[in-house]
mmCIF file of C-alpha atoms in Angstrom:
data_model
loop_
_atom_site.group_PDB
_atom_site.id
_atom_site.type_symbol
_atom_site.label_atom_id
_atom_site.label_comp_id
_atom_site.label_asym_id
_atom_site.label_seq_id
_atom_site.Cartn_x
_atom_site.Cartn_y
_atom_site.Cartn_z
ATOM 1 C CA MET J 18 0.443 0.210 -0.142
ATOM 2 C CA LYS J 19 1.702 3.354 -1.010
ATOM 3 C CA ILE J 20 0.338 5.909 0.953
ATOM 4 C CA LEU J 21 1.325 10.559 0.495
ATOM 5 C CA LEU J 22 1.470 12.922 3.741
ATOM 6 C CA PHE J 23 -0.219 15.633 2.124
ATOM 7 C CA THR J 24 -0.068 18.539 4.425
ATOM 8 C CA LEU J 25 1.670 22.223 4.622
ATOM 9 C CA GLU J 26 3.905 22.026 7.926
ATOM 10 C CA TYR J 27 7.071 19.579 7.337
ATOM 11 C CA PRO J 28 10.786 19.691 8.389
ATOM 12 C CA PRO J 29 12.397 21.994 8.581
ATOM 13 C CA PHE J 30 10.038 23.896 8.572
ATOM 14 C CA ARG J 31 9.439 24.408 12.380
ATOM 15 C CA GLY J 32 6.894 23.849 14.856
ATOM 16 C CA GLY J 33 4.285 21.553 16.638
ATOM 17 C CA VAL J 34 2.664 20.351 13.420
ATOM 18 C CA ALA J 35 5.850 19.467 11.079
ATOM 19 C CA ASN J 36 7.573 17.611 14.429
ATOM 20 C CA TYR J 37 4.449 15.429 14.341
ATOM 21 C CA TYR J 38 4.773 14.603 10.604
ATOM 22 C CA GLY J 39 8.542 14.173 10.776
ATOM 23 C CA SER J 40 7.723 12.314 13.463
ATOM 24 C CA MET J 41 5.904 10.030 11.692
ATOM 25 C CA ILE J 42 7.518 9.317 9.221
ATOM 26 C CA LYS J 43 11.134 9.064 10.608
ATOM 27 C CA TYR J 44 10.009 5.795 12.096
ATOM 28 C CA TRP J 45 7.351 4.698 9.092
ATOM 29 C CA PRO J 46 7.042 0.664 9.212
ATOM 30 C CA GLU J 47 6.952 0.860 5.627
ATOM 31 C CA PRO J 48 9.546 3.786 4.945
ATOM 32 C CA THR J 49 9.603 3.139 0.948
ATOM 33 C CA ASN J 50 6.303 3.345 0.744
ATOM 34 C CA ILE J 51 5.244 6.103 2.320
ATOM 35 C CA PHE J 52 5.685 9.936 0.611
ATOM 36 C CA VAL J 53 5.686 13.590 1.509
ATOM 37 C CA LEU J 54 4.154 15.960 -0.187
ATOM 38 C CA HIS J 55 4.346 19.716 1.536
ATOM 39 C CA ASN J 56 4.026 23.695 0.989
ATOM 40 C CA ASN J 57 7.822 24.247 2.102
ATOM 41 C CA ASP J 58 8.786 25.621 -0.660
ATOM 42 C CA GLY J 59 5.893 27.610 -1.322
ATOM 43 C CA LYS J 60 4.554 25.124 -4.628
ATOM 44 C CA LEU J 61 0.615 24.129 -3.145
ATOM 45 C CA ILE J 62 -0.001 27.492 -2.360
ATOM 46 C CA ASN J 63 -0.274 31.474 -4.823
ATOM 47 C CA ASN J 64 -1.179 33.669 -2.425
ATOM 48 C CA LYS J 65 -1.967 36.106 -5.695
ATOM 49 C CA LEU J 66 -4.977 34.328 -6.021
ATOM 50 C CA PRO J 67 -7.547 36.843 -4.683
ATOM 51 C CA PHE J 68 -9.568 33.489 -4.523
ATOM 52 C CA LEU J 69 -9.408 29.849 -4.605
ATOM 53 C CA LYS J 70 -5.576 30.467 -3.243
ATOM 54 C CA TRP J 71 -4.531 27.025 -3.072
ATOM 55 C CA LEU J 72 -5.524 25.736 -6.754
ATOM 56 C CA PRO J 73 -2.118 24.995 -7.207
ATOM 57 C CA ALA J 74 -2.268 22.472 -4.631
ATOM 58 C CA PHE J 75 -4.212 20.272 -7.209
ATOM 59 C CA TRP J 76 -1.866 19.837 -9.756
ATOM 60 C CA TYR J 77 0.151 18.749 -7.858
ATOM 61 C CA LEU J 78 -1.900 16.163 -5.549
ATOM 62 C CA TRP J 79 -3.057 14.580 -9.456
ATOM 63 C CA ARG J 80 0.687 14.883 -10.377
ATOM 64 C CA ALA J 81 2.021 12.993 -7.277
ATOM 65 C CA VAL J 82 -1.116 10.171 -6.953
ATOM 66 C CA LYS J 83 -0.473 9.389 -10.203
ATOM 67 C CA LYS J 84 3.637 9.330 -10.441
ATOM 68 C CA GLU J 85 3.731 7.293 -7.533
ATOM 69 C CA LYS J 86 -0.021 5.478 -7.765
ATOM 70 C CA ILE J 87 -0.703 6.352 -4.502
ATOM 71 C CA ASN J 88 -3.536 4.501 -2.798
ATOM 72 C CA HIS J 89 -4.268 6.112 0.370
ATOM 73 C CA ILE J 90 -3.545 10.079 1.801
ATOM 74 C CA LEU J 91 -2.583 11.724 4.482
ATOM 75 C CA VAL J 92 -4.397 14.442 4.769
ATOM 76 C CA GLY J 93 -2.097 17.074 7.210
ATOM 77 C CA HIS J 94 -4.553 19.901 7.204
ATOM 78 C CA ILE J 95 -8.514 19.508 7.034
ATOM 79 C CA LEU J 96 -8.560 23.199 5.471
ATOM 80 C CA PRO J 97 -7.358 24.024 2.597
ATOM 81 C CA PHE J 98 -5.994 21.065 1.289
ATOM 82 C CA GLY J 99 -8.983 18.893 2.888
ATOM 83 C CA VAL J 100 -10.619 20.865 0.347
ATOM 84 C CA VAL J 101 -7.972 18.737 -2.333
ATOM 85 C CA ALA J 102 -7.871 15.614 -1.032
ATOM 86 C CA TYR J 103 -11.765 15.419 -1.679
ATOM 87 C CA PHE J 104 -12.516 15.944 -4.746
ATOM 88 C CA ILE J 105 -8.893 14.293 -6.442
ATOM 89 C CA ALA J 106 -10.509 11.075 -4.084
ATOM 90 C CA LYS J 107 -13.633 11.760 -6.032
ATOM 91 C CA ILE J 108 -12.137 12.271 -8.807
ATOM 92 C CA SER J 109 -9.500 9.214 -9.506
ATOM 93 C CA GLY J 110 -10.728 6.534 -6.658
ATOM 94 C CA VAL J 111 -7.562 6.784 -4.705
ATOM 95 C CA SER J 112 -9.336 6.934 -0.473
ATOM 96 C CA TYR J 113 -7.831 9.191 2.074
ATOM 97 C CA SER J 114 -7.246 9.973 5.714
ATOM 98 C CA VAL J 115 -7.247 13.556 7.962
ATOM 99 C CA PHE J 116 -5.831 14.129 11.318
ATOM 100 C CA LEU J 117 -7.393 16.089 13.896
ATOM 101 C CA HIS J 118 -5.521 18.818 15.969
ATOM 102 C CA GLY J 119 -7.933 20.819 17.898
ATOM 103 C CA MET J 120 -7.206 23.946 16.803
ATOM 104 C CA ASP J 121 -7.981 22.964 13.209
ATOM 105 C CA LEU J 122 -11.484 21.606 13.456
ATOM 106 C CA SER J 123 -12.291 24.019 15.791
ATOM 107 C CA PHE J 124 -11.080 26.793 12.737
ATOM 108 C CA ALA J 125 -12.908 25.056 10.379
ATOM 109 C CA LEU J 126 -16.121 25.727 12.477
ATOM 110 C CA LYS J 127 -16.523 28.849 13.225
ATOM 111 C CA THR J 128 -18.315 29.832 9.975
ATOM 112 C CA LYS J 129 -20.937 28.025 7.698
ATOM 113 C CA ARG J 130 -19.019 28.017 3.537
ATOM 114 C CA LYS J 131 -15.930 26.427 5.907
ATOM 115 C CA LYS J 132 -18.265 24.507 8.820
ATOM 116 C CA TRP J 133 -20.135 22.978 5.560
ATOM 117 C CA PHE J 134 -16.300 21.610 3.900
ATOM 118 C CA ALA J 135 -15.324 20.409 6.559
ATOM 119 C CA LYS J 136 -19.224 17.952 7.297
ATOM 120 C CA LYS J 137 -18.237 16.822 3.689
ATOM 121 C CA ILE J 138 -14.799 16.033 3.638
ATOM 122 C CA LEU J 139 -15.185 14.162 7.627
ATOM 123 C CA ASN J 140 -17.909 12.106 5.853
ATOM 124 C CA GLY J 141 -15.722 11.324 2.742
ATOM 125 C CA VAL J 142 -12.956 9.818 4.615
ATOM 126 C CA LYS J 143 -12.159 6.488 5.140
ATOM 127 C CA ASN J 144 -10.560 7.459 9.030
ATOM 128 C CA ILE J 145 -10.284 10.817 11.087
ATOM 129 C CA ILE J 146 -7.012 10.826 13.133
ATOM 130 C CA CYS J 147 -7.320 12.725 16.666
ATOM 131 C CA GLY J 148 -4.205 13.975 18.457
ATOM 132 C CA ASN J 149 -6.720 13.729 21.048
ATOM 133 C CA SER J 150 -9.647 13.526 22.802
ATOM 134 C CA TYR J 151 -11.167 16.436 23.440
ATOM 135 C CA THR J 152 -10.438 17.180 19.073
ATOM 136 C CA ALA J 153 -12.073 12.836 18.747
ATOM 137 C CA GLU J 154 -15.423 14.345 20.918
ATOM 138 C CA MET J 155 -15.785 18.034 18.671
ATOM 139 C CA ALA J 156 -14.923 15.286 15.619
ATOM 140 C CA LYS J 157 -17.524 12.724 16.162
ATOM 141 C CA ASN J 158 -20.105 15.503 17.325
ATOM 142 C CA ILE J 159 -20.703 16.428 13.040
ATOM 143 C CA VAL J 160 -19.868 13.262 11.850
ATOM 144 C CA LYS J 161 -22.502 10.361 10.246
ATOM 145 C CA ASN J 162 -20.317 7.432 11.605
ATOM 146 C CA GLY J 163 -17.922 8.362 14.269
ATOM 147 C CA GLU J 164 -16.570 4.793 14.576
ATOM 148 C CA LYS J 165 -14.232 6.151 12.200
ATOM 149 C CA VAL J 166 -13.248 8.779 15.032
ATOM 150 C CA ILE J 167 -9.245 7.086 15.960
ATOM 151 C CA VAL J 168 -7.779 9.392 18.789
ATOM 152 C CA ILE J 169 -3.655 8.622 18.314
ATOM 153 C CA ASN J 170 -1.775 10.473 20.768
ATOM 154 C CA PRO J 171 1.432 12.364 19.252
ATOM 155 C CA GLY J 172 4.526 11.018 20.064
ATOM 156 C CA ALA J 173 7.592 12.153 22.591
ATOM 157 C CA GLY J 174 11.188 11.889 22.188
ATOM 158 C CA GLN J 175 14.300 14.545 22.346
ATOM 159 C CA SER J 176 16.341 15.206 19.806
ATOM 160 C CA THR J 177 19.806 15.607 21.392
ATOM 161 C CA ILE J 178 21.699 14.909 24.399
ATOM 162 C CA ASN J 179 22.281 16.288 26.656
ATOM 163 C CA ASN J 180 25.908 17.967 26.946
ATOM 164 C CA GLN J 181 26.648 17.983 30.394
ATOM 165 C CA GLN J 182 29.477 20.323 30.355
ATOM 166 C CA SER J 183 27.034 23.526 28.908
ATOM 167 C CA THR J 184 24.290 22.206 31.321
ATOM 168 C CA THR J 185 27.051 23.430 33.712
ATOM 169 C CA GLU J 186 27.829 26.386 31.998
ATOM 170 C CA LEU J 187 24.494 27.203 31.472
ATOM 171 C CA LYS J 188 23.563 27.288 35.275
ATOM 172 C CA LYS J 189 27.104 29.329 36.360
ATOM 173 C CA LYS J 190 25.918 31.784 33.486
ATOM 174 C CA TYR J 191 22.342 32.388 35.157
ATOM 175 C CA ASN J 192 23.117 31.705 39.141
ATOM 176 C CA LEU J 193 21.008 28.607 39.687
ATOM 177 C CA GLU J 194 22.911 27.015 41.851
ATOM 178 C CA ASN J 195 20.982 26.306 44.864
ATOM 179 C CA LYS J 196 17.804 27.711 42.972
ATOM 180 C CA VAL J 197 14.093 25.947 42.474
ATOM 181 C CA VAL J 198 14.142 26.167 38.506
ATOM 182 C CA LEU J 199 10.921 26.620 36.926
ATOM 183 C CA LEU J 200 10.682 26.025 33.757
ATOM 184 C CA SER J 201 8.631 27.172 30.362
ATOM 185 C CA VAL J 202 9.281 26.512 26.539
ATOM 186 C CA GLY J 203 7.031 27.397 24.062
ATOM 187 C CA ARG J 204 5.662 30.248 21.806
ATOM 188 C CA LEU J 205 5.189 33.388 23.762
ATOM 189 C CA VAL J 206 1.293 33.223 22.717
ATOM 190 C CA LYS J 207 -1.687 33.444 25.467
ATOM 191 C CA ARG J 208 -3.352 30.740 25.433
ATOM 192 C CA LYS J 209 0.082 29.349 27.386
ATOM 193 C CA GLY J 210 -0.895 30.801 29.516
ATOM 194 C CA PHE J 211 2.779 31.958 30.735
ATOM 195 C CA ASP J 212 0.947 35.584 31.359
ATOM 196 C CA LYS J 213 -0.242 34.025 34.267
ATOM 197 C CA VAL J 214 2.430 31.737 35.562
ATOM 198 C CA ILE J 215 3.949 35.500 35.711
ATOM 199 C CA GLU J 216 0.995 37.004 37.571
ATOM 200 C CA ALA J 217 1.094 33.593 40.000
ATOM 201 C CA LEU J 218 4.811 34.712 41.021
ATOM 202 C CA PRO J 219 4.274 37.303 43.593
ATOM 203 C CA GLN J 220 2.528 34.612 45.489
ATOM 204 C CA VAL J 221 5.222 31.963 44.485
ATOM 205 C CA LEU J 222 7.939 34.307 45.696
ATOM 206 C CA LYS J 223 6.606 34.574 49.732
ATOM 207 C CA GLU J 224 7.030 30.601 50.036
ATOM 208 C CA ALA J 225 10.102 30.112 47.243
ATOM 209 C CA PRO J 226 11.793 33.146 47.359
ATOM 210 C CA ASN J 227 14.683 30.976 45.877
ATOM 211 C CA LEU J 228 12.646 29.749 43.130
ATOM 212 C CA VAL J 229 13.132 32.046 39.789
ATOM 213 C CA TYR J 230 10.944 30.876 36.388
ATOM 214 C CA ALA J 231 12.601 30.441 32.461
ATOM 215 C CA ILE J 232 11.390 30.828 30.223
ATOM 216 C CA VAL J 233 11.865 29.229 26.533
ATOM 217 C CA GLY J 234 10.899 30.356 23.158
ATOM 218 C CA ASN J 235 9.494 34.127 21.028
ATOM 219 C CA GLY J 236 7.000 35.017 19.251
ATOM 220 C CA SER J 237 4.247 38.080 20.291
ATOM 221 C CA GLU J 238 3.629 37.865 23.175
ATOM 222 C CA MET J 239 6.532 38.924 25.179
ATOM 223 C CA PRO J 240 6.348 38.862 29.161
ATOM 224 C CA ASN J 241 6.913 42.257 30.770
ATOM 225 C CA ALA J 242 7.777 40.730 33.816
ATOM 226 C CA GLY J 243 8.594 43.385 36.177
ATOM 227 C CA LEU J 244 10.695 40.847 38.118
ATOM 228 C CA LYS J 245 14.363 41.130 35.762
ATOM 229 C CA ASP J 246 16.080 38.517 38.920
ATOM 230 C CA LYS J 247 13.707 36.451 38.814
ATOM 231 C CA VAL J 248 12.024 35.534 35.143
ATOM 232 C CA ILE J 249 14.853 34.477 32.626
ATOM 233 C CA LEU J 250 13.559 34.922 29.396
ATOM 234 C CA ILE J 251 15.799 32.877 25.976
ATOM 235 C CA THR J 252 14.686 33.353 22.042
ATOM 236 C CA ASP J 253 17.021 31.344 20.065
ATOM 237 C CA ALA J 254 17.340 28.435 21.715
ATOM 238 C CA ASP J 255 18.575 25.595 19.398
ATOM 239 C CA ASP J 256 16.485 22.357 20.327
ATOM 240 C CA GLU J 257 19.892 21.370 22.011
ATOM 241 C CA GLU J 258 19.933 23.950 24.691
ATOM 242 C CA LYS J 259 16.544 23.681 25.265
ATOM 243 C CA ASN J 260 17.194 20.088 25.946
ATOM 244 C CA ASN J 261 19.480 21.450 28.530
ATOM 245 C CA TRP J 262 16.372 24.041 29.785
ATOM 246 C CA TYR J 263 14.928 20.686 30.538
ATOM 247 C CA ASP J 264 17.793 19.392 32.488
ATOM 248 C CA ILE J 265 18.336 22.094 34.484
ATOM 249 C CA CYS J 266 14.835 22.983 35.570
ATOM 250 C CA ASP J 267 13.254 21.593 38.501
ATOM 251 C CA ILE J 268 9.146 22.149 37.341
ATOM 252 C CA PHE J 269 8.022 22.685 33.438
ATOM 253 C CA ILE J 270 4.679 24.905 33.745
ATOM 254 C CA MET J 271 2.463 25.876 31.206
ATOM 255 C CA PRO J 272 -0.864 26.790 32.267
ATOM 256 C CA ALA J 273 -2.639 26.625 28.523
ATOM 257 C CA ARG J 274 -6.270 27.467 28.773
ATOM 258 C CA GLU J 275 -8.584 27.599 25.519
ATOM 259 C CA ILE J 276 -9.433 30.923 23.917
ATOM 260 C CA ASP J 277 -11.560 31.860 20.677
ATOM 261 C CA GLY J 278 -11.709 28.273 20.162
ATOM 262 C CA ASP J 279 -7.659 28.067 19.760
ATOM 263 C CA PHE J 280 -6.363 26.106 22.256
ATOM 264 C CA GLU J 281 -3.872 23.712 22.790
ATOM 265 C CA GLY J 282 -4.468 20.626 21.042
ATOM 266 C CA PHE J 283 -1.864 18.155 23.393
ATOM 267 C CA GLY J 284 1.106 19.585 25.256
ATOM 268 C CA ILE J 285 4.330 17.350 23.293
ATOM 269 C CA VAL J 286 6.432 19.358 25.829
ATOM 270 C CA TYR J 287 5.031 17.790 29.204
ATOM 271 C CA LEU J 288 6.290 14.465 28.048
ATOM 272 C CA GLU J 289 9.686 16.168 26.710
ATOM 273 C CA ALA J 290 9.843 17.447 30.391
ATOM 274 C CA ASN J 291 8.587 13.768 31.995
ATOM 275 C CA LEU J 292 11.382 12.728 29.748
ATOM 276 C CA ALA J 293 13.849 14.615 31.782
ATOM 277 C CA GLY J 294 12.201 12.846 34.385
ATOM 278 C CA LYS J 295 10.926 16.772 35.409
ATOM 279 C CA PRO J 296 6.922 16.420 37.240
ATOM 280 C CA VAL J 297 4.193 18.873 34.788
ATOM 281 C CA ILE J 298 2.706 22.406 35.727
ATOM 282 C CA ALA J 299 -0.711 22.229 33.114
ATOM 283 C CA GLY J 300 -4.097 24.208 32.521
ATOM 284 C CA ASP J 301 -6.956 21.618 32.274
ATOM 285 C CA SER J 302 -8.348 23.163 29.241
ATOM 286 C CA GLY J 303 -7.991 21.602 25.518
ATOM 287 C CA GLY J 304 -6.605 17.790 25.045
ATOM 288 C CA VAL J 305 -3.688 18.351 27.569
ATOM 289 C CA ARG J 306 -5.280 15.588 29.868
ATOM 290 C CA ASP J 307 -4.399 13.173 27.362
ATOM 291 C CA ALA J 308 -0.702 14.385 28.295
ATOM 292 C CA VAL J 309 -0.853 15.121 31.489
ATOM 293 C CA ILE J 310 -2.570 13.099 34.565
ATOM 294 C CA ASP J 311 -3.256 14.722 37.499
ATOM 295 C CA GLY J 312 -1.505 13.308 40.334
ATOM 296 C CA VAL J 313 0.605 10.984 37.939
ATOM 297 C CA ASN J 314 3.291 12.978 35.930
ATOM 298 C CA GLY J 315 2.111 16.010 36.884
ATOM 299 C CA LEU J 316 -0.198 18.638 38.475
ATOM 300 C CA LEU J 317 -3.644 19.901 36.469
ATOM 301 C CA VAL J 318 -4.533 23.151 37.254
ATOM 302 C CA ASN J 319 -7.441 25.826 36.416
ATOM 303 C CA PRO J 320 -6.011 27.672 33.432
ATOM 304 C CA GLU J 321 -7.539 31.002 35.041
ATOM 305 C CA SER J 322 -6.622 30.445 38.063
ATOM 306 C CA ALA J 323 -2.855 32.154 39.478
ATOM 307 C CA GLY J 324 -4.161 31.191 43.071
ATOM 308 C CA GLY J 325 -4.450 28.204 41.724
ATOM 309 C CA ILE J 326 -1.724 28.071 39.456
ATOM 310 C CA ALA J 327 1.086 29.265 43.030
ATOM 311 C CA ALA J 328 -0.265 26.401 44.721
ATOM 312 C CA ALA J 329 0.528 24.858 42.428
ATOM 313 C CA ILE J 330 3.787 25.939 41.668
ATOM 314 C CA ILE J 331 4.239 26.359 45.596
ATOM 315 C CA LYS J 332 3.505 22.944 46.052
ATOM 316 C CA LEU J 333 6.405 21.250 44.289
ATOM 317 C CA ALA J 334 8.776 24.267 44.734
ATOM 318 C CA ARG J 335 7.757 23.280 48.893
ATOM 319 C CA ASP J 336 8.370 18.462 48.050
ATOM 320 C CA GLU J 337 11.083 17.886 46.447
ATOM 321 C CA ASN J 338 9.660 13.917 47.551
ATOM 322 C CA LEU J 339 6.634 14.950 45.316
ATOM 323 C CA ARG J 340 9.032 16.491 42.371
ATOM 324 C CA LYS J 341 10.776 13.498 42.010
ATOM 325 C CA LYS J 342 7.373 11.024 42.072
ATOM 326 C CA LEU J 343 6.252 12.451 39.904
ATOM 327 C CA GLY J 344 9.174 13.382 37.503
ATOM 328 C CA GLU J 345 9.909 9.491 37.748
ATOM 329 C CA GLN J 346 6.140 8.112 37.342
ATOM 330 C CA GLY J 347 6.153 10.648 34.353
ATOM 331 C CA ARG J 348 9.770 10.195 32.622
ATOM 332 C CA GLU J 349 7.822 5.757 32.792
ATOM 333 C CA ARG J 350 4.715 6.575 31.170
ATOM 334 C CA ALA J 351 6.073 8.792 28.604
ATOM 335 C CA ILE J 352 8.565 5.654 27.863
ATOM 336 C CA LYS J 353 6.016 3.417 27.909
ATOM 337 C CA ASP J 354 3.237 5.104 26.402
ATOM 338 C CA PHE J 355 4.529 7.844 23.633
ATOM 339 C CA GLY J 356 7.571 6.807 21.155
ATOM 340 C CA TRP J 357 6.884 7.532 18.248
ATOM 341 C CA LYS J 358 8.218 4.323 16.783
ATOM 342 C CA GLY J 359 4.321 2.824 18.653
ATOM 343 C CA GLN J 360 2.750 6.210 17.309
ATOM 344 C CA ALA J 361 3.741 5.459 14.207
ATOM 345 C CA ARG J 362 3.197 1.631 13.885
ATOM 346 C CA LYS J 363 -0.773 2.117 14.971
ATOM 347 C CA ILE J 364 -1.573 4.667 12.210
ATOM 348 C CA TYR J 365 0.420 2.373 10.105
ATOM 349 C CA LYS J 366 -1.461 -1.161 11.148
ATOM 350 C CA LEU J 367 -5.112 1.392 10.788
ATOM 351 C CA LEU J 368 -5.108 2.491 7.667
ATOM 352 C CA ILE J 369 -3.316 -1.260 6.761
ATOM 353 C CA SER J 370 -6.251 -2.898 8.672
ATOM 354 C CA LYS J 371 -8.940 -0.566 6.141
ATOM 355 C CA SER J 372 -7.256 -1.554 2.885
#
């Protein structure tokens, strides 16, 4: 069975969706029978066209299906590529499945026109592969056959091996000896909740004055902490430095919240922190409950409550044994349940069993 992944984002493009598909392809059980058609060079989307700017994608997908004798299309983005795959499937007889991560579906349901297309696409698929249970429930509400909806969580893995010398140098550079290091990693956007962490810090520091908050990321919502000696912002970290921060930190936090249909689909960063043996604090919203189980690998908090976030930070900052317990349990769970090799095989088996 020859399969084509049809996606807007793919490595070296950076981001969670691109990493998801790059890892899936890397661990695909039959690497010679899977192909990728992506838009990294901009050939599939023509922004000069006032309407139907994704029209070139029809030609490229049709050509790829014929050239590689594709049997099945894996659609990485319901809009606009789901529309393209829907019509190509009608013309060619090739079947297709759609990945849903969360925000892609919620945005597709915002207008009548987009919702109409989304229903057409999802009712014509062989499988709807959801990255989390929350999105799966959304999908089941708009499709005729809920049995097509399958949850396969993303996999997790650190891309580089920690460099002990670099870790030591980072600690020295930022004066982190004998400090409790609270870490966030991710794009600086409001739904990640980093602003709420900073709002909680004055309360936290009363109970844990030796705590330092490090944020590794960049984006439109640059934090204005007012606590310069307690907040470290790193906007240009590569993968090795990011992993060193996971190694340095004592607690990982991302109290993600839903804002106008934009929510955290899963949260790979929680599992990356767990793989480093660190406990996590997560916002109880979106698809996060698939990644974080309260009291098992971390703590779930109300992402709108600065007081609740502060209480969770204080609890872990003052209890080293609890940090160690949650971190060890998280590491075991991440290795056992979320290795990319196993997750890629689940997708592969799903497609093969229904071919």
